[in-house]
Amino acid sequence: MIERIKIKNTLVTNFTVMILLILMIGQGILYTWLILYQRSYLKYRLLDEVKATAEHVRDAAATMGYDSKQLDFFLETIVKSGNIVSVKISDVKGSVLAAKAVQYKEEGSGINPFFMFYIPEINIIKLPVKAGGKDTGSIEIVYSGQSVNEVIRRFLIIPPFMQIVTFLV
């Protein structure tokens, strides 16, 4: 027969429960900090990567010319890289000289309870193009934060799940 275990309200029991609560709260705070730090790191790493790409596009546009098939192929390769949604090269007047874009599938736009851990899905970076010290146009790159959000999503699911499994075992 299975008997019901009765836990007595003793000093040892109270102490054990308090220690477990303190550990769980402390772990929760540290885990939240870790995720926020990871988000910040990945966000700025992606931004640096896109800035470097924008500088390469700017240099390529200056050397290849704006009507070049080489430049079109180059822009097409860049937008197929994964994080970049579109590239647009404009002159000083705002006329588009060259542009490429890919079909972009946005994630669900429902309410996200973990919004503080994610970065915006669509981000824009603009760089001026200068020749001979004169402003000759701009490069605009639209990029996606989905890759960063996917890493954060895994951080939000896998470690807490494994912590619960470990705690139960």
mmCIF file of N, CA, C and O in Angstrom, residues 17-112:
data_model
loop_
_atom_site.group_PDB
_atom_site.id
_atom_site.type_symbol
_atom_site.label_atom_id
_atom_site.label_comp_id
_atom_site.label_asym_id
_atom_site.label_seq_id
_atom_site.Cartn_x
_atom_site.Cartn_y
_atom_site.Cartn_z
ATOM 1 N N VAL A 17 13.147 24.747 2.068
ATOM 2 C CA VAL A 17 12.240 25.438 1.141
ATOM 3 C C VAL A 17 12.751 26.844 0.842
ATOM 4 O O VAL A 17 12.745 27.291 -0.305
ATOM 5 N N MET A 18 13.208 27.558 1.866
ATOM 6 C CA MET A 18 13.730 28.920 1.669
ATOM 7 C C MET A 18 14.967 28.908 0.772
ATOM 8 O O MET A 18 15.101 29.745 -0.113
ATOM 9 N N ILE A 19 15.865 27.972 0.985
ATOM 10 C CA ILE A 19 17.067 27.873 0.152
ATOM 11 C C ILE A 19 16.684 27.584 -1.293
ATOM 12 O O ILE A 19 17.220 28.193 -2.231
ATOM 13 N N LEU A 20 15.753 26.663 -1.513
ATOM 14 C CA LEU A 20 15.310 26.356 -2.871
ATOM 15 C C LEU A 20 14.683 27.582 -3.541
ATOM 16 O O LEU A 20 14.942 27.858 -4.720
ATOM 17 N N LEU A 21 13.862 28.320 -2.825
ATOM 18 C CA LEU A 21 13.254 29.537 -3.381
ATOM 19 C C LEU A 21 14.319 30.579 -3.730
ATOM 20 O O LEU A 21 14.266 31.192 -4.799
ATOM 21 N N ILE A 22 15.280 30.785 -2.831
ATOM 22 C CA ILE A 22 16.355 31.747 -3.093
ATOM 23 C C ILE A 22 17.161 31.323 -4.319
ATOM 24 O O ILE A 22 17.483 32.149 -5.174
ATOM 25 N N LEU A 23 17.475 30.034 -4.425
ATOM 26 C CA LEU A 23 18.219 29.541 -5.582
ATOM 27 C C LEU A 23 17.431 29.719 -6.879
ATOM 28 O O LEU A 23 17.983 30.121 -7.902
ATOM 29 N N MET A 24 16.134 29.425 -6.845
ATOM 30 C CA MET A 24 15.312 29.569 -8.051
ATOM 31 C C MET A 24 15.205 31.034 -8.467
ATOM 32 O O MET A 24 15.311 31.357 -9.651
ATOM 33 N N ILE A 25 15.001 31.931 -7.513
ATOM 34 C CA ILE A 25 14.905 33.364 -7.837
ATOM 35 C C ILE A 25 16.245 33.874 -8.359
ATOM 36 O O ILE A 25 16.306 34.588 -9.364
ATOM 37 N N GLY A 26 17.323 33.485 -7.694
ATOM 38 C CA GLY A 26 18.660 33.896 -8.140
ATOM 39 C C GLY A 26 18.982 33.380 -9.528
ATOM 40 O O GLY A 26 19.499 34.113 -10.367
ATOM 41 N N GLN A 27 18.642 32.132 -9.779
ATOM 42 C CA GLN A 27 18.872 31.567 -11.111
ATOM 43 C C GLN A 27 18.030 32.282 -12.156
ATOM 44 O O GLN A 27 18.487 32.522 -13.269
ATOM 45 N N GLY A 28 16.803 32.620 -11.812
ATOM 46 C CA GLY A 28 15.936 33.341 -12.748
ATOM 47 C C GLY A 28 16.500 34.698 -13.109
ATOM 48 O O GLY A 28 16.500 35.095 -14.276
ATOM 49 N N ILE A 29 16.997 35.414 -12.102
ATOM 50 C CA ILE A 29 17.592 36.728 -12.363
ATOM 51 C C ILE A 29 18.852 36.591 -13.215
ATOM 52 O O ILE A 29 19.037 37.328 -14.197
ATOM 53 N N LEU A 30 19.713 35.647 -12.884
ATOM 54 C CA LEU A 30 20.931 35.444 -13.678
ATOM 55 C C LEU A 30 20.614 35.003 -15.103
ATOM 56 O O LEU A 30 21.257 35.435 -16.055
ATOM 57 N N TYR A 31 19.615 34.164 -15.243
ATOM 58 C CA TYR A 31 19.239 33.682 -16.576
ATOM 59 C C TYR A 31 18.680 34.822 -17.423
ATOM 60 O O TYR A 31 18.979 34.926 -18.609
ATOM 61 N N THR A 32 17.871 35.682 -16.807
ATOM 62 C CA THR A 32 17.340 36.849 -17.524
ATOM 63 C C THR A 32 18.483 37.747 -17.970
ATOM 64 O O THR A 32 18.511 38.215 -19.109
ATOM 65 N N TRP A 33 19.446 37.992 -17.095
ATOM 66 C CA TRP A 33 20.605 38.803 -17.462
ATOM 67 C C TRP A 33 21.371 38.161 -18.613
ATOM 68 O O TRP A 33 21.799 38.845 -19.550
ATOM 69 N N LEU A 34 21.561 36.853 -18.555
ATOM 70 C CA LEU A 34 22.284 36.150 -19.608
ATOM 71 C C LEU A 34 21.589 36.310 -20.956
ATOM 72 O O LEU A 34 22.226 36.586 -21.968
ATOM 73 N N ILE A 35 20.292 36.153 -20.975
ATOM 74 C CA ILE A 35 19.558 36.279 -22.240
ATOM 75 C C ILE A 35 19.629 37.707 -22.768
ATOM 76 O O ILE A 35 19.817 37.931 -23.965
ATOM 77 N N LEU A 36 19.477 38.700 -21.895
ATOM 78 C CA LEU A 36 19.568 40.098 -22.339
ATOM 79 C C LEU A 36 20.970 40.416 -22.865
ATOM 80 O O LEU A 36 21.128 41.114 -23.865
ATOM 81 N N TYR A 37 21.988 39.892 -22.207
ATOM 82 C CA TYR A 37 23.359 40.087 -22.677
ATOM 83 C C TYR A 37 23.552 39.415 -24.038
ATOM 84 O O TYR A 37 24.147 39.987 -24.948
ATOM 85 N N GLN A 38 23.056 38.196 -24.169
ATOM 86 C CA GLN A 38 23.193 37.460 -25.428
ATOM 87 C C GLN A 38 22.462 38.191 -26.557
ATOM 88 O O GLN A 38 22.967 38.287 -27.663
ATOM 89 N N ARG A 39 21.283 38.713 -26.258
ATOM 90 C CA ARG A 39 20.531 39.472 -27.262
ATOM 91 C C ARG A 39 21.332 40.684 -27.715
ATOM 92 O O ARG A 39 21.452 40.955 -28.908
ATOM 93 N N SER A 40 21.877 41.412 -26.783
ATOM 94 C CA SER A 40 22.657 42.603 -27.101
ATOM 95 C C SER A 40 23.884 42.235 -27.943
ATOM 96 O O SER A 40 24.175 42.885 -28.952
ATOM 97 N N TYR A 41 24.573 41.198 -27.547
ATOM 98 C CA TYR A 41 25.760 40.756 -28.285
ATOM 99 C C TYR A 41 25.404 40.363 -29.726
ATOM 100 O O TYR A 41 26.045 40.804 -30.679
ATOM 101 N N LEU A 42 24.376 39.539 -29.875
ATOM 102 C CA LEU A 42 23.988 39.083 -31.213
ATOM 103 C C LEU A 42 23.457 40.224 -32.075
ATOM 104 O O LEU A 42 23.707 40.272 -33.282
ATOM 105 N N LYS A 43 22.729 41.131 -31.460
ATOM 106 C CA LYS A 43 22.183 42.290 -32.190
ATOM 107 C C LYS A 43 23.312 43.139 -32.761
ATOM 108 O O LYS A 43 23.295 43.496 -33.944
ATOM 109 N N TYR A 44 24.315 43.454 -31.946
ATOM 110 C CA TYR A 44 25.411 44.295 -32.422
ATOM 111 C C TYR A 44 26.349 43.553 -33.358
ATOM 112 O O TYR A 44 26.944 44.157 -34.251
ATOM 113 N N ARG A 45 26.459 42.249 -33.185
ATOM 114 C CA ARG A 45 27.245 41.458 -34.132
ATOM 115 C C ARG A 45 26.585 41.455 -35.511
ATOM 116 O O ARG A 45 27.257 41.612 -36.534
ATOM 117 N N LEU A 46 25.263 41.292 -35.540
ATOM 118 C CA LEU A 46 24.529 41.354 -36.801
ATOM 119 C C LEU A 46 24.642 42.738 -37.417
ATOM 120 O O LEU A 46 24.866 42.867 -38.627
ATOM 121 N N LEU A 47 24.511 43.782 -36.609
ATOM 122 C CA LEU A 47 24.636 45.151 -37.111
ATOM 123 C C LEU A 47 26.019 45.394 -37.708
ATOM 124 O O LEU A 47 26.143 45.979 -38.787
ATOM 125 N N ASP A 48 27.071 44.932 -37.025
ATOM 126 C CA ASP A 48 28.433 45.091 -37.555
ATOM 127 C C ASP A 48 28.604 44.343 -38.873
ATOM 128 O O ASP A 48 29.249 44.835 -39.803
ATOM 129 N N GLU A 49 28.016 43.165 -38.963
ATOM 130 C CA GLU A 49 28.091 42.367 -40.192
ATOM 131 C C GLU A 49 27.392 43.090 -41.343
ATOM 132 O O GLU A 49 27.923 43.154 -42.455
ATOM 133 N N VAL A 50 26.234 43.655 -41.069
ATOM 134 C CA VAL A 50 25.482 44.366 -42.113
ATOM 135 C C VAL A 50 26.206 45.658 -42.508
ATOM 136 O O VAL A 50 26.247 46.015 -43.687
ATOM 137 N N LYS A 51 26.796 46.363 -41.534
ATOM 138 C CA LYS A 51 27.568 47.571 -41.855
ATOM 139 C C LYS A 51 28.748 47.235 -42.760
ATOM 140 O O LYS A 51 29.035 47.948 -43.718
ATOM 141 N N ALA A 52 29.443 46.150 -42.447
ATOM 142 C CA ALA A 52 30.571 45.730 -43.283
ATOM 143 C C ALA A 52 30.097 45.391 -44.690
ATOM 144 O O ALA A 52 30.749 45.751 -45.677
ATOM 145 N N THR A 53 28.954 44.730 -44.793
ATOM 146 C CA THR A 53 28.387 44.405 -46.101
ATOM 147 C C THR A 53 28.028 45.677 -46.854
ATOM 148 O O THR A 53 28.287 45.795 -48.055
ATOM 149 N N ALA A 54 27.431 46.645 -46.150
ATOM 150 C CA ALA A 54 27.068 47.918 -46.782
ATOM 151 C C ALA A 54 28.316 48.640 -47.300
ATOM 152 O O ALA A 54 28.292 49.223 -48.390
ATOM 153 N N GLU A 55 29.400 48.576 -46.548
ATOM 154 C CA GLU A 55 30.642 49.203 -47.005
ATOM 155 C C GLU A 55 31.191 48.488 -48.234
ATOM 156 O O GLU A 55 31.709 49.137 -49.155
ATOM 157 N N HIS A 56 31.069 47.167 -48.290
ATOM 158 C CA HIS A 56 31.493 46.424 -49.483
ATOM 159 C C HIS A 56 30.638 46.800 -50.685
ATOM 160 O O HIS A 56 31.160 46.951 -51.794
ATOM 161 N N VAL A 57 29.333 46.940 -50.458
ATOM 162 C CA VAL A 57 28.440 47.342 -51.560
ATOM 163 C C VAL A 57 28.818 48.733 -52.037
ATOM 164 O O VAL A 57 28.866 49.002 -53.243
ATOM 165 N N ARG A 58 29.083 49.634 -51.104
ATOM 166 C CA ARG A 58 29.466 51.003 -51.467
ATOM 167 C C ARG A 58 30.739 50.995 -52.304
ATOM 168 O O ARG A 58 30.817 51.651 -53.339
ATOM 169 N N ASP A 59 31.740 50.236 -51.886
ATOM 170 C CA ASP A 59 32.996 50.155 -52.638
ATOM 171 C C ASP A 59 32.789 49.507 -53.997
ATOM 172 O O ASP A 59 33.357 49.946 -55.005
ATOM 173 N N ALA A 60 31.970 48.462 -54.033
ATOM 174 C CA ALA A 60 31.708 47.780 -55.309
ATOM 175 C C ALA A 60 30.963 48.690 -56.270
ATOM 176 O O ALA A 60 31.252 48.703 -57.470
ATOM 177 N N ALA A 61 30.015 49.449 -55.758
ATOM 178 C CA ALA A 61 29.253 50.361 -56.616
ATOM 179 C C ALA A 61 30.171 51.418 -57.212
ATOM 180 O O ALA A 61 30.020 51.797 -58.376
ATOM 181 N N ALA A 62 31.116 51.887 -56.423
ATOM 182 C CA ALA A 62 32.039 52.908 -56.911
ATOM 183 C C ALA A 62 32.979 52.351 -57.981
ATOM 184 O O ALA A 62 33.304 53.044 -58.945
ATOM 185 N N THR A 63 33.420 51.096 -57.830
ATOM 186 C CA THR A 63 34.368 50.533 -58.798
ATOM 187 C C THR A 63 33.698 49.918 -60.021
ATOM 188 O O THR A 63 34.234 49.978 -61.111
ATOM 189 N N MET A 64 32.506 49.317 -59.848
ATOM 190 C CA MET A 64 31.852 48.629 -60.972
ATOM 191 C C MET A 64 30.974 49.553 -61.807
ATOM 192 O O MET A 64 30.655 49.227 -62.942
ATOM 193 N N GLY A 65 30.537 50.637 -61.260
ATOM 194 C CA GLY A 65 29.574 51.484 -61.973
ATOM 195 C C GLY A 65 28.171 51.016 -61.655
ATOM 196 O O GLY A 65 27.948 49.880 -61.247
ATOM 197 N N TYR A 66 27.222 51.917 -61.795
ATOM 198 C CA TYR A 66 25.860 51.631 -61.344
ATOM 199 C C TYR A 66 25.026 50.819 -62.330
ATOM 200 O O TYR A 66 24.051 50.214 -61.970
ATOM 201 N N ASP A 67 25.399 50.807 -63.599
ATOM 202 C CA ASP A 67 24.604 50.076 -64.584
ATOM 203 C C ASP A 67 25.233 48.743 -64.963
ATOM 204 O O ASP A 67 24.853 48.120 -65.935
ATOM 205 N N SER A 68 26.159 48.305 -64.186
ATOM 206 C CA SER A 68 26.923 47.116 -64.498
ATOM 207 C C SER A 68 26.143 45.831 -64.194
ATOM 208 O O SER A 68 25.445 45.736 -63.191
ATOM 209 N N LYS A 69 26.293 44.842 -65.050
ATOM 210 C CA LYS A 69 25.711 43.526 -64.774
ATOM 211 C C LYS A 69 26.428 42.873 -63.597
ATOM 212 O O LYS A 69 25.837 42.116 -62.849
ATOM 213 N N GLN A 70 27.709 43.197 -63.470
ATOM 214 C CA GLN A 70 28.481 42.687 -62.343
ATOM 215 C C GLN A 70 27.885 43.161 -61.024
ATOM 216 O O GLN A 70 27.784 42.398 -60.070
ATOM 217 N N LEU A 71 27.499 44.435 -60.980
ATOM 218 C CA LEU A 71 26.911 44.987 -59.759
ATOM 219 C C LEU A 71 25.580 44.311 -59.460
ATOM 220 O O LEU A 71 25.288 43.979 -58.311
ATOM 221 N N ASP A 72 24.755 44.066 -60.495
ATOM 222 C CA ASP A 72 23.489 43.365 -60.280
ATOM 223 C C ASP A 72 23.717 41.967 -59.718
ATOM 224 O O ASP A 72 23.025 41.539 -58.793
ATOM 225 N N PHE A 73 24.702 41.261 -60.281
ATOM 226 C CA PHE A 73 25.025 39.923 -59.782
ATOM 227 C C PHE A 73 25.523 39.991 -58.339
ATOM 228 O O PHE A 73 25.151 39.176 -57.500
ATOM 229 N N PHE A 74 26.353 40.990 -58.052
ATOM 230 C CA PHE A 74 26.885 41.193 -56.713
ATOM 231 C C PHE A 74 25.760 41.457 -55.708
ATOM 232 O O PHE A 74 25.697 40.850 -54.639
ATOM 233 N N LEU A 75 24.827 42.343 -56.062
ATOM 234 C CA LEU A 75 23.698 42.656 -55.178
ATOM 235 C C LEU A 75 22.797 41.441 -54.982
ATOM 236 O O LEU A 75 22.292 41.201 -53.888
ATOM 237 N N GLU A 76 22.603 40.681 -56.047
ATOM 238 C CA GLU A 76 21.783 39.469 -55.944
ATOM 239 C C GLU A 76 22.414 38.461 -54.989
ATOM 240 O O GLU A 76 21.720 37.835 -54.180
ATOM 241 N N THR A 77 23.722 38.325 -55.052
ATOM 242 C CA THR A 77 24.430 37.425 -54.135
ATOM 243 C C THR A 77 24.291 37.902 -52.696
ATOM 244 O O THR A 77 24.099 37.109 -51.785
ATOM 245 N N ILE A 78 24.364 39.200 -52.505
ATOM 246 C CA ILE A 78 24.265 39.764 -51.141
ATOM 247 C C ILE A 78 22.883 39.503 -50.546
ATOM 248 O O ILE A 78 22.779 39.114 -49.384
ATOM 249 N N VAL A 79 21.823 39.713 -51.299
ATOM 250 C CA VAL A 79 20.486 39.522 -50.731
ATOM 251 C C VAL A 79 20.157 38.051 -50.513
ATOM 252 O O VAL A 79 19.274 37.730 -49.724
ATOM 253 N N LYS A 80 20.864 37.169 -51.172
ATOM 254 C CA LYS A 80 20.643 35.738 -50.964
ATOM 255 C C LYS A 80 21.405 35.215 -49.747
ATOM 256 O O LYS A 80 21.256 34.058 -49.383
ATOM 257 N N SER A 81 22.209 36.060 -49.114
ATOM 258 C CA SER A 81 23.060 35.619 -48.005
ATOM 259 C C SER A 81 22.276 35.211 -46.762
ATOM 260 O O SER A 81 22.796 34.510 -45.917
ATOM 261 N N GLY A 82 21.049 35.676 -46.614
ATOM 262 C CA GLY A 82 20.243 35.221 -45.491
ATOM 263 C C GLY A 82 19.649 36.320 -44.652
ATOM 264 O O GLY A 82 18.451 36.371 -44.458
ATOM 265 N N ASN A 83 20.466 37.214 -44.128
ATOM 266 C CA ASN A 83 19.954 38.244 -43.228
ATOM 267 C C ASN A 83 19.508 39.505 -43.952
ATOM 268 O O ASN A 83 18.735 40.286 -43.406
ATOM 269 N N ILE A 84 20.010 39.717 -45.154
ATOM 270 C CA ILE A 84 19.705 40.954 -45.875
ATOM 271 C C ILE A 84 18.469 40.752 -46.744
ATOM 272 O O ILE A 84 18.388 39.824 -47.533
ATOM 273 N N VAL A 85 17.506 41.656 -46.558
ATOM 274 C CA VAL A 85 16.233 41.564 -47.276
ATOM 275 C C VAL A 85 16.295 42.354 -48.576
ATOM 276 O O VAL A 85 15.821 41.902 -49.602
ATOM 277 N N SER A 86 16.878 43.562 -48.533
ATOM 278 C CA SER A 86 16.987 44.362 -49.752
ATOM 279 C C SER A 86 18.169 45.323 -49.669
ATOM 280 O O SER A 86 18.599 45.708 -48.589
ATOM 281 N N VAL A 87 18.659 45.678 -50.861
ATOM 282 C CA VAL A 87 19.742 46.649 -51.005
ATOM 283 C C VAL A 87 19.292 47.662 -52.036
ATOM 284 O O VAL A 87 18.777 47.282 -53.094
ATOM 285 N N LYS A 88 19.465 48.945 -51.721
ATOM 286 C CA LYS A 88 19.079 50.001 -52.661
ATOM 287 C C LYS A 88 20.188 51.035 -52.701
ATOM 288 O O LYS A 88 20.635 51.528 -51.669
ATOM 289 N N ILE A 89 20.641 51.344 -53.924
ATOM 290 C CA ILE A 89 21.653 52.375 -54.129
ATOM 291 C C ILE A 89 20.962 53.558 -54.790
ATOM 292 O O ILE A 89 20.339 53.405 -55.846
ATOM 293 N N SER A 90 21.065 54.722 -54.145
ATOM 294 C CA SER A 90 20.401 55.932 -54.652
ATOM 295 C C SER A 90 21.440 57.019 -54.906
ATOM 296 O O SER A 90 22.490 57.059 -54.256
ATOM 297 N N ASP A 91 21.104 57.935 -55.835
ATOM 298 C CA ASP A 91 21.978 59.085 -56.045
ATOM 299 C C ASP A 91 21.570 60.209 -55.098
ATOM 300 O O ASP A 91 20.701 60.036 -54.244
ATOM 301 N N VAL A 92 22.186 61.371 -55.250
ATOM 302 C CA VAL A 92 21.939 62.494 -54.349
ATOM 303 C C VAL A 92 20.481 62.955 -54.405
ATOM 304 O O VAL A 92 19.897 63.337 -53.392
ATOM 305 N N LYS A 93 19.869 62.878 -55.570
ATOM 306 C CA LYS A 93 18.483 63.324 -55.736
ATOM 307 C C LYS A 93 17.468 62.317 -55.207
ATOM 308 O O LYS A 93 16.292 62.594 -55.148
ATOM 309 N N GLY A 94 17.937 61.127 -54.864
ATOM 310 C CA GLY A 94 17.042 60.095 -54.347
ATOM 311 C C GLY A 94 16.590 59.098 -55.399
ATOM 312 O O GLY A 94 15.815 58.185 -55.095
ATOM 313 N N SER A 95 17.062 59.253 -56.641
ATOM 314 C CA SER A 95 16.713 58.302 -57.696
ATOM 315 C C SER A 95 17.436 56.981 -57.450
ATOM 316 O O SER A 95 18.624 56.963 -57.122
ATOM 317 N N VAL A 96 16.712 55.895 -57.637
ATOM 318 C CA VAL A 96 17.290 54.572 -57.412
ATOM 319 C C VAL A 96 18.158 54.197 -58.612
ATOM 320 O O VAL A 96 17.690 54.157 -59.744
ATOM 321 N N LEU A 97 19.436 53.912 -58.329
ATOM 322 C CA LEU A 97 20.376 53.522 -59.383
ATOM 323 C C LEU A 97 20.459 52.015 -59.536
ATOM 324 O O LEU A 97 20.611 51.506 -60.633
ATOM 325 N N ALA A 98 20.365 51.312 -58.432
ATOM 326 C CA ALA A 98 20.386 49.849 -58.455
ATOM 327 C C ALA A 98 19.681 49.354 -57.199
ATOM 328 O O ALA A 98 19.781 49.964 -56.135
ATOM 329 N N ALA A 99 18.964 48.250 -57.340
ATOM 330 C CA ALA A 99 18.255 47.695 -56.182
ATOM 331 C C ALA A 99 18.008 46.210 -56.389
ATOM 332 O O ALA A 99 17.792 45.761 -57.510
ATOM 333 N N LYS A 100 18.045 45.489 -55.297
ATOM 334 C CA LYS A 100 17.705 44.060 -55.292
ATOM 335 C C LYS A 100 16.990 43.754 -53.991
ATOM 336 O O LYS A 100 17.285 44.329 -52.949
ATOM 337 N N ALA A 101 16.060 42.834 -54.066
ATOM 338 C CA ALA A 101 15.315 42.421 -52.867
ATOM 339 C C ALA A 101 14.932 40.959 -53.009
ATOM 340 O O ALA A 101 14.883 40.418 -54.112
ATOM 341 N N VAL A 102 14.667 40.337 -51.873
ATOM 342 C CA VAL A 102 14.189 38.963 -51.863
ATOM 343 C C VAL A 102 12.815 38.933 -51.208
ATOM 344 O O VAL A 102 12.449 39.850 -50.474
ATOM 345 N N GLN A 103 12.082 37.872 -51.477
ATOM 346 C CA GLN A 103 10.804 37.688 -50.796
ATOM 347 C C GLN A 103 11.091 37.447 -49.329
ATOM 348 O O GLN A 103 11.935 36.636 -48.982
ATOM 349 N N TYR A 104 10.386 38.142 -48.488
ATOM 350 C CA TYR A 104 10.631 38.035 -47.057
ATOM 351 C C TYR A 104 9.375 37.557 -46.368
ATOM 352 O O TYR A 104 8.309 38.129 -46.541
ATOM 353 N N LYS A 105 9.522 36.483 -45.606
ATOM 354 C CA LYS A 105 8.383 35.944 -44.874
ATOM 355 C C LYS A 105 8.479 36.409 -43.430
ATOM 356 O O LYS A 105 9.383 36.011 -42.692
ATOM 357 N N GLU A 106 7.556 37.282 -43.038
ATOM 358 C CA GLU A 106 7.553 37.805 -41.677
ATOM 359 C C GLU A 106 7.031 36.759 -40.721
ATOM 360 O O GLU A 106 6.175 35.957 -41.070
ATOM 361 N N GLU A 107 7.563 36.783 -39.509
ATOM 362 C CA GLU A 107 7.073 35.883 -38.479
ATOM 363 C C GLU A 107 5.686 36.330 -38.048
ATOM 364 O O GLU A 107 5.254 37.443 -38.354
ATOM 365 N N GLY A 108 5.010 35.490 -37.306
ATOM 366 C CA GLY A 108 3.675 35.825 -36.830
ATOM 367 C C GLY A 108 3.665 37.131 -36.056
ATOM 368 O O GLY A 108 4.572 37.436 -35.303
ATOM 369 N N SER A 109 2.628 37.915 -36.264
ATOM 370 C CA SER A 109 2.558 39.230 -35.623
ATOM 371 C C SER A 109 1.671 39.204 -34.391
ATOM 372 O O SER A 109 1.107 40.211 -34.012
ATOM 373 N N GLY A 110 1.524 38.057 -33.762
ATOM 374 C CA GLY A 110 0.703 37.952 -32.565
ATOM 375 C C GLY A 110 1.398 38.585 -31.368
ATOM 376 O O GLY A 110 2.513 39.090 -31.446
ATOM 377 N N ILE A 111 0.744 38.532 -30.252
ATOM 378 C CA ILE A 111 1.307 39.086 -29.027
ATOM 379 C C ILE A 111 2.421 38.164 -28.545
ATOM 380 O O ILE A 111 2.236 36.958 -28.425
ATOM 381 N N ASN A 112 3.568 38.760 -28.268
ATOM 382 C CA ASN A 112 4.721 37.995 -27.840
ATOM 383 C C ASN A 112 5.024 38.329 -26.384
ATOM 384 O O ASN A 112 5.440 39.446 -26.085
#
